[in-house]
Every structure is written in C-alpha cells, then in structure tokens.
C-alpha cells in the first residue's frame, strides 16, 4: 500500500484550503442556479488555481500538471470530490480527464495540437458520446451509430444520449461502427473526434435528471449526428480499436469516480454529524444521543475507510501491473463504493429530516445526480457477475468442489 509522503500531504492540505476559502462558500448558489451565468467567476477561480500551481494535477510536469501517479491523484481526487465543483475548477473533471488520457496515448500529433492542448490548458471542454437510447448500455457491442468512410472523410449518422457536459463543449469523441463485417464484434467500432460546430451535429436537449436539466458542465445531453462529415485524420487510434480504447479509458476513470464518491461521502458524513450535534429533540437532548444515529455515523465512517483502502489498493495495482491485471479489483470498487455512496447519502438525508430533501443543502443535489453511480460505467450487477464468475472459475480450477 502506498505510503503517504509529506509532500503529498502538503499538497492535499493546499487543495483543502482552496476549497474551503473559495469554493464551498459559492457552490450552492452555482449548482442550484444558472451555471452559465457563473462562468466568469468560475474562470477566475480556474486562473487562481493555475497561479497556485494546483491546475490539472493528473498531467505530467511537461504538460503543465503536477506529475502525480494514479494513487497520488486518487488522494487529491477524494478532496476535490467534497464539492460538486472541485474537479471542474482544477480541470480534472469527467469526461475531460478521460479524453485527455485517451488522446495523450492514441491521438495524432495534429489532434493533440488542435484539441488536446487547449483542453489541457482549460480553454475548452469536451464530451464523450457512446451510450444510445435504443440499446442497453450494459452491452455496448449493440450500437446503431455508423461512420462510413467516403474518400478522406467519415460520414457519421447516429443518436446518443447521456453525453455528459455536451452543452458548451468544443468537441466530442464519438464511438461508432466503422467495420460492421468484422468477425470479432469487439473490432467493429472506432473512436472519432467531432468538433461540435459541425453542421451535422445537434444537441437535442439536456436530459432532465429527476427534475433537473442542468446546463453547461452540469448536464447530460441527448445528441444526434446526421450526415456529419469529419476528416479521416480525426480517427483516434486505429479503425476497429474503439472497444480497446474504451477499456483503456475506463480503468483509471473508475479510480477517479470512486475517489470522488468517497469525497462526497466524507462531506455527507460531516453534514450528518453537524446536524446530529445541533438538532434538539427536547431542550438539551440532541439527535447525536440517539443510538440509531450513532450506528449510522459509525457504519458510514467504517464503510468510507474500507472504500478508500480498496480503491487505493486498486490504484496501486493499475499503476504497477496495468488495468487488465486489476480487472477484478476495478469491478469490486465500482459496485462496492457506489453502494456505500448511496447508503451514506440516504443516512445523511434521514438525519436532516425534511431539510434533507430540500435544496438548502448539497444532499439533494448529490442524491439526484449520483444515483446514476450504480448504472454508468457498467451497472453494479454486471460488475458483481464479473467478480463472481472469476471467483467460481478459480475455485473450480483449484479443486474447490
């Protein structure tokens, strides 16, 4: 297990201080108001983060980042996860961080210069278009979006949704079928970069999530590609490599998500404790004295600690052996931490009573928008099946019956 260095602890404390001074005081106003109207203020905070050498911590030193390893960035990601704006301010938010990692490894020099570098500098945003409303997201080999090569251009036609942060994005990376006759179904799709000023692209709507459409970065778009033409040079990697690239993107991505969820849990636990200690049932008798409340606090603290250790262990394994070697660990943290997240949020809401279901705290925002944690990046049930099959196979091979 990674030893936390004094340097990393100092860095974490700097992020904590920035959040407490500049982000926590304004976060509710922004997430429950108009995100777009606050963009000037958010840009100021991003520039401030740059000036304090806290921007893009996941990038190498040569690319203007902090050169953190995956386990080290996981520690930072937990702290940033304590605010819905944390990762955005420091330019390490999904889907941009996944697109940065993907393009860094597989994009052409032209795509890197034209799109990746401005993205790394925080000058533009991006999105990722994969899921389709017509097909089960848990089995993405079934995909209707096609990209047909005509001369030196791909012509893309298709329908995607839950394209996170499409509203206001500069480009998307779209997953499309380019090789429909390939014998191996996992070699039929490719990833292609599409600038979003393309006349063949349309943002249909921002999808309402439990009543909240959101806007700009805080939104999920439904999008259409109609005879959308892009140069062949916008292909990322090789034709038919889409699913391979998706797995490369998802391994570290699940570390990012899980540590962000743990950050949310820590903030929710803090809110739960504050409410329990301040809410009087009778004069001098507080909620914190109730055994059920104490159980919830203890269970939440234990589950958060267990989640953190699991995720950091997985991050270490990915760093040393690669995502493929950590396949079972990645599945484990995905369903385990997402379940802990929902349990801790539900307990915090319950402790707050009626206040917990209002927009006067962050809890309702997280409950609405993080319920999807058990669905996206593979539903929990799929990850449980992956882990169980591996355990059973190992048991059978070792004569366990």
CSV table of C-alpha atoms in Angstrom, one decimal, residues 114-362:
chain,number,residue,atom,x,y,z
A,114,UNK,CA,-5.5,21.3,-32.2
A,115,UNK,CA,-7.7,19.8,-29.5
A,116,UNK,CA,-5.8,18.2,-26.6
A,117,UNK,CA,-3.5,21.1,-25.7
A,118,UNK,CA,-6.4,23.7,-25.4
A,119,UNK,CA,-8.3,21.1,-23.4
A,120,UNK,CA,-5.3,20.6,-21.0
A,121,UNK,CA,-5.0,24.4,-20.6
A,122,UNK,CA,-8.7,24.6,-19.7
A,123,UNK,CA,-9.5,26.8,-22.6
A,124,UNK,CA,-12.2,24.4,-24.0
A,125,UNK,CA,-14.3,21.5,-22.7
A,126,UNK,CA,-15.1,18.2,-24.3
A,127,UNK,CA,-17.6,15.3,-24.1
A,128,UNK,CA,-17.8,11.6,-24.9
A,129,UNK,CA,-20.6,10.1,-27.0
A,130,UNK,CA,-21.1,6.3,-26.6
A,131,UNK,CA,-24.4,5.3,-25.0
A,132,UNK,CA,-27.5,5.1,-27.2
A,133,UNK,CA,-31.1,5.2,-26.0
A,134,UNK,CA,-32.1,2.4,-28.4
A,135,UNK,CA,-29.7,-0.2,-26.9
A,136,UNK,CA,-28.7,-1.5,-23.5
A,137,UNK,CA,-25.7,0.4,-22.3
A,138,UNK,CA,-24.6,-2.6,-20.3
A,139,UNK,CA,-23.8,-4.4,-23.6
A,140,UNK,CA,-22.3,-1.7,-25.9
A,141,UNK,CA,-21.5,-4.1,-28.8
A,142,UNK,CA,-25.0,-3.4,-29.9
A,143,UNK,CA,-24.7,0.1,-31.4
A,144,UNK,CA,-26.5,1.8,-34.3
A,145,UNK,CA,-24.3,4.8,-34.8
A,146,UNK,CA,-22.3,4.3,-38.1
A,147,UNK,CA,-19.3,6.0,-39.5
A,148,UNK,CA,-18.8,5.3,-43.2
A,149,UNK,CA,-15.6,6.2,-44.9
A,150,UNK,CA,-16.2,8.2,-48.1
A,151,UNK,CA,-12.9,9.3,-49.7
A,152,UNK,CA,-11.0,11.1,-47.0
A,153,UNK,CA,-14.0,11.7,-44.7
A,154,UNK,CA,-16.1,9.8,-42.3
A,155,UNK,CA,-19.8,10.3,-42.6
A,156,UNK,CA,-21.4,9.7,-39.2
A,157,UNK,CA,-25.1,9.0,-38.5
A,158,UNK,CA,-26.4,8.1,-35.1
A,159,UNK,CA,-28.2,9.0,-31.9
A,160,UNK,CA,-26.5,9.2,-28.5
A,161,UNK,CA,-27.6,10.3,-25.0
A,162,UNK,CA,-26.1,10.8,-21.6
A,163,UNK,CA,-23.3,12.6,-23.4
A,164,UNK,CA,-22.2,14.4,-20.2
A,165,UNK,CA,-21.4,18.1,-20.5
A,166,UNK,CA,-22.2,18.3,-24.2
A,167,UNK,CA,-23.8,21.7,-23.6
A,168,UNK,CA,-21.0,24.2,-24.2
A,169,UNK,CA,-18.4,21.6,-25.2
A,170,UNK,CA,-16.0,22.2,-28.1
A,171,UNK,CA,-15.7,18.7,-29.3
A,172,UNK,CA,-16.8,15.2,-28.7
A,173,UNK,CA,-15.2,11.8,-29.1
A,174,UNK,CA,-17.9,9.5,-30.6
A,175,UNK,CA,-18.0,5.7,-30.6
A,176,UNK,CA,-19.3,4.5,-34.0
A,177,UNK,CA,-19.4,1.3,-36.0
A,178,UNK,CA,-16.8,1.5,-38.8
A,179,UNK,CA,-16.2,-2.1,-39.6
A,180,UNK,CA,-19.6,-3.8,-39.4
A,181,UNK,CA,-18.4,-7.0,-41.1
A,182,UNK,CA,-15.5,-7.7,-38.7
A,183,UNK,CA,-15.8,-11.3,-37.4
A,184,UNK,CA,-14.8,-10.1,-33.8
A,185,UNK,CA,-17.7,-7.9,-32.6
A,186,UNK,CA,-15.2,-6.0,-30.4
A,187,UNK,CA,-13.3,-4.9,-33.5
A,188,UNK,CA,-16.2,-3.2,-35.3
A,189,UNK,CA,-16.3,0.2,-33.6
A,190,UNK,CA,-13.9,3.1,-33.7
A,191,UNK,CA,-13.4,6.4,-31.9
A,192,UNK,CA,-13.6,9.6,-33.9
A,193,UNK,CA,-13.2,13.2,-32.8
A,194,UNK,CA,-16.0,15.5,-33.9
A,195,UNK,CA,-15.8,19.3,-33.5
A,196,UNK,CA,-19.2,20.5,-32.2
A,197,UNK,CA,-19.5,23.4,-34.6
A,198,UNK,CA,-20.1,20.7,-37.3
A,199,UNK,CA,-23.4,21.3,-39.2
A,200,UNK,CA,-24.2,17.6,-39.0
A,201,UNK,CA,-24.2,17.6,-35.2
A,202,UNK,CA,-27.2,18.7,-33.0
A,203,UNK,CA,-27.7,18.9,-29.2
A,204,UNK,CA,-31.3,17.8,-28.9
A,205,UNK,CA,-31.7,18.6,-25.2
A,206,UNK,CA,-30.2,18.5,-21.8
A,207,UNK,CA,-31.8,15.4,-20.2
A,208,UNK,CA,-33.8,16.1,-17.1
A,209,UNK,CA,-32.3,14.1,-14.2
A,210,UNK,CA,-35.0,13.7,-11.5
A,211,UNK,CA,-36.4,17.1,-12.5
A,212,UNK,CA,-33.0,18.9,-13.0
A,213,UNK,CA,-31.9,19.6,-16.6
A,214,UNK,CA,-28.8,21.4,-15.6
A,215,UNK,CA,-26.7,23.3,-18.1
A,216,UNK,CA,-23.2,23.5,-19.5
A,217,UNK,CA,-20.8,21.3,-17.4
A,218,UNK,CA,-23.6,20.2,-15.1
A,219,UNK,CA,-25.7,18.5,-17.7
A,220,UNK,CA,-26.2,15.3,-19.7
A,221,UNK,CA,-27.0,15.7,-23.4
A,222,UNK,CA,-29.0,13.9,-26.0
A,223,UNK,CA,-27.3,14.4,-29.3
A,224,UNK,CA,-27.7,13.5,-33.0
A,225,UNK,CA,-25.3,13.0,-35.9
A,226,UNK,CA,-26.9,13.5,-39.3
A,227,UNK,CA,-24.5,13.1,-42.3
A,228,UNK,CA,-21.9,14.5,-40.0
A,229,UNK,CA,-18.7,14.7,-42.0
A,230,UNK,CA,-15.2,14.8,-40.4
A,231,UNK,CA,-11.8,14.2,-41.9
A,232,UNK,CA,-10.3,10.7,-41.7
A,233,UNK,CA,-7.5,12.3,-39.7
A,234,UNK,CA,-9.9,12.7,-36.8
A,235,UNK,CA,-9.8,9.0,-36.1
A,236,UNK,CA,-8.2,8.2,-32.7
A,237,UNK,CA,-6.0,5.1,-32.7
A,238,UNK,CA,-6.8,2.6,-35.4
A,239,UNK,CA,-10.1,1.6,-37.1
A,240,UNK,CA,-11.8,-1.2,-35.1
A,241,UNK,CA,-9.9,-0.2,-31.9
A,242,UNK,CA,-12.8,1.5,-30.2
A,243,UNK,CA,-13.6,-1.0,-27.5
A,244,UNK,CA,-9.9,-1.5,-26.7
A,245,UNK,CA,-9.6,2.3,-26.2
A,246,UNK,CA,-12.8,2.4,-24.2
A,247,UNK,CA,-11.3,-0.1,-21.7
A,248,UNK,CA,-8.0,1.9,-21.5
A,249,UNK,CA,-10.1,5.0,-20.7
A,250,UNK,CA,-12.3,3.2,-18.1
A,251,UNK,CA,-9.7,1.7,-15.9
A,252,UNK,CA,-8.3,4.9,-14.4
A,253,UNK,CA,-11.7,6.5,-14.9
A,254,UNK,CA,-13.2,4.2,-12.3
A,255,UNK,CA,-10.5,5.2,-9.8
A,256,UNK,CA,-11.4,8.9,-10.4
A,257,UNK,CA,-15.1,8.2,-9.9
A,258,UNK,CA,-14.7,6.1,-6.8
A,259,UNK,CA,-12.4,8.6,-5.0
A,260,UNK,CA,-14.8,11.4,-6.0
A,261,UNK,CA,-17.6,9.3,-4.4
A,262,UNK,CA,-15.6,8.9,-1.3
A,263,UNK,CA,-15.1,12.6,-1.1
A,264,UNK,CA,-18.9,13.1,-1.3
A,265,UNK,CA,-19.3,10.5,1.4
A,266,UNK,CA,-16.9,12.4,3.7
A,267,UNK,CA,-18.7,15.7,3.2
A,268,UNK,CA,-22.1,14.0,3.7
A,269,UNK,CA,-20.8,12.3,6.9
A,270,UNK,CA,-19.6,15.7,8.1
A,271,UNK,CA,-23.1,17.2,7.4
A,272,UNK,CA,-24.7,14.3,9.2
A,273,UNK,CA,-22.6,14.8,12.3
A,274,UNK,CA,-23.1,18.5,12.4
A,275,UNK,CA,-26.9,18.1,12.1
A,276,UNK,CA,-27.0,15.4,14.8
A,277,UNK,CA,-25.0,17.6,17.2
A,278,UNK,CA,-27.1,20.7,16.6
A,279,UNK,CA,-30.6,19.4,16.3
A,280,UNK,CA,-32.5,19.3,19.6
A,281,UNK,CA,-35.3,16.8,20.2
A,282,UNK,CA,-36.0,18.3,23.5
A,283,UNK,CA,-34.2,21.0,25.5
A,284,UNK,CA,-30.7,19.7,26.0
A,285,UNK,CA,-31.3,16.5,24.2
A,286,UNK,CA,-29.7,16.2,20.7
A,287,UNK,CA,-30.1,13.8,17.9
A,288,UNK,CA,-26.5,12.7,18.4
A,289,UNK,CA,-27.5,11.0,21.6
A,290,UNK,CA,-29.8,8.5,19.7
A,291,UNK,CA,-28.3,5.1,19.3
A,292,UNK,CA,-29.6,4.7,15.7
A,293,UNK,CA,-27.9,7.9,14.7
A,294,UNK,CA,-24.7,6.8,16.3
A,295,UNK,CA,-24.9,3.5,14.5
A,296,UNK,CA,-25.3,5.3,11.1
A,297,UNK,CA,-22.3,7.5,11.9
A,298,UNK,CA,-20.1,4.6,12.9
A,299,UNK,CA,-21.2,2.4,9.9
A,300,UNK,CA,-20.7,5.3,7.5
A,301,UNK,CA,-17.2,6.0,8.8
A,302,UNK,CA,-16.2,2.3,8.6
A,303,UNK,CA,-17.6,1.9,5.1
A,304,UNK,CA,-15.8,5.1,3.9
A,305,UNK,CA,-12.5,3.8,5.3
A,306,UNK,CA,-13.0,0.4,3.7
A,307,UNK,CA,-13.8,2.0,0.4
A,308,UNK,CA,-10.7,4.2,0.5
A,309,UNK,CA,-8.4,1.3,1.2
A,310,UNK,CA,-10.0,-0.8,-1.6
A,311,UNK,CA,-9.6,2.0,-4.1
A,312,UNK,CA,-6.1,2.9,-3.2
A,313,UNK,CA,-5.1,-0.8,-3.4
A,314,UNK,CA,-6.6,-1.0,-6.9
A,315,UNK,CA,-4.9,2.2,-8.0
A,316,UNK,CA,-1.6,0.8,-6.9
A,317,UNK,CA,-2.2,-2.4,-8.9
A,318,UNK,CA,-3.2,-0.5,-12.0
A,319,UNK,CA,-0.1,1.7,-11.6
A,320,UNK,CA,2.3,-1.3,-11.3
A,321,UNK,CA,0.6,-4.0,-13.4
A,322,UNK,CA,-1.9,-2.3,-15.7
A,323,UNK,CA,-5.7,-2.1,-15.8
A,324,UNK,CA,-6.0,-5.6,-17.3
A,325,UNK,CA,-4.3,-7.2,-14.3
A,326,UNK,CA,-6.7,-5.2,-11.9
A,327,UNK,CA,-9.9,-6.2,-13.8
A,328,UNK,CA,-11.5,-7.9,-10.8
A,329,UNK,CA,-10.4,-5.1,-8.4
A,330,UNK,CA,-11.9,-2.5,-10.7
A,331,UNK,CA,-15.2,-4.3,-10.8
A,332,UNK,CA,-15.1,-4.7,-7.0
A,333,UNK,CA,-14.6,-1.0,-6.2
A,334,UNK,CA,-17.2,0.1,-8.8
A,335,UNK,CA,-20.1,-1.7,-7.1
A,336,UNK,CA,-18.8,-1.5,-3.6
A,337,UNK,CA,-18.1,2.2,-3.4
A,338,UNK,CA,-21.3,3.2,-5.4
A,339,UNK,CA,-23.4,1.3,-2.8
A,340,UNK,CA,-21.6,2.9,0.1
A,341,UNK,CA,-22.2,6.3,-1.5
A,342,UNK,CA,-25.9,5.8,-1.7
A,343,UNK,CA,-26.2,4.5,1.8
A,344,UNK,CA,-24.2,7.4,3.3
A,345,UNK,CA,-26.2,9.9,1.4
A,346,UNK,CA,-29.5,8.3,2.4
A,347,UNK,CA,-28.5,8.3,6.1
A,348,UNK,CA,-27.4,11.9,5.9
A,349,UNK,CA,-30.7,12.9,4.4
A,350,UNK,CA,-32.6,11.0,7.1
A,351,UNK,CA,-30.7,12.7,9.9
A,352,UNK,CA,-31.6,16.1,8.3
A,353,UNK,CA,-35.3,15.2,8.2
A,354,UNK,CA,-37.3,17.5,6.0
A,355,UNK,CA,-34.3,19.7,5.4
A,356,UNK,CA,-32.5,16.8,3.8
A,357,UNK,CA,-34.9,16.7,0.8
A,358,UNK,CA,-34.7,20.4,0.1
A,359,UNK,CA,-32.1,22.3,-1.9
A,360,UNK,CA,-30.9,24.1,1.2
A,361,UNK,CA,-28.1,21.6,1.5
A,362,UNK,CA,-25.9,19.7,-1.1
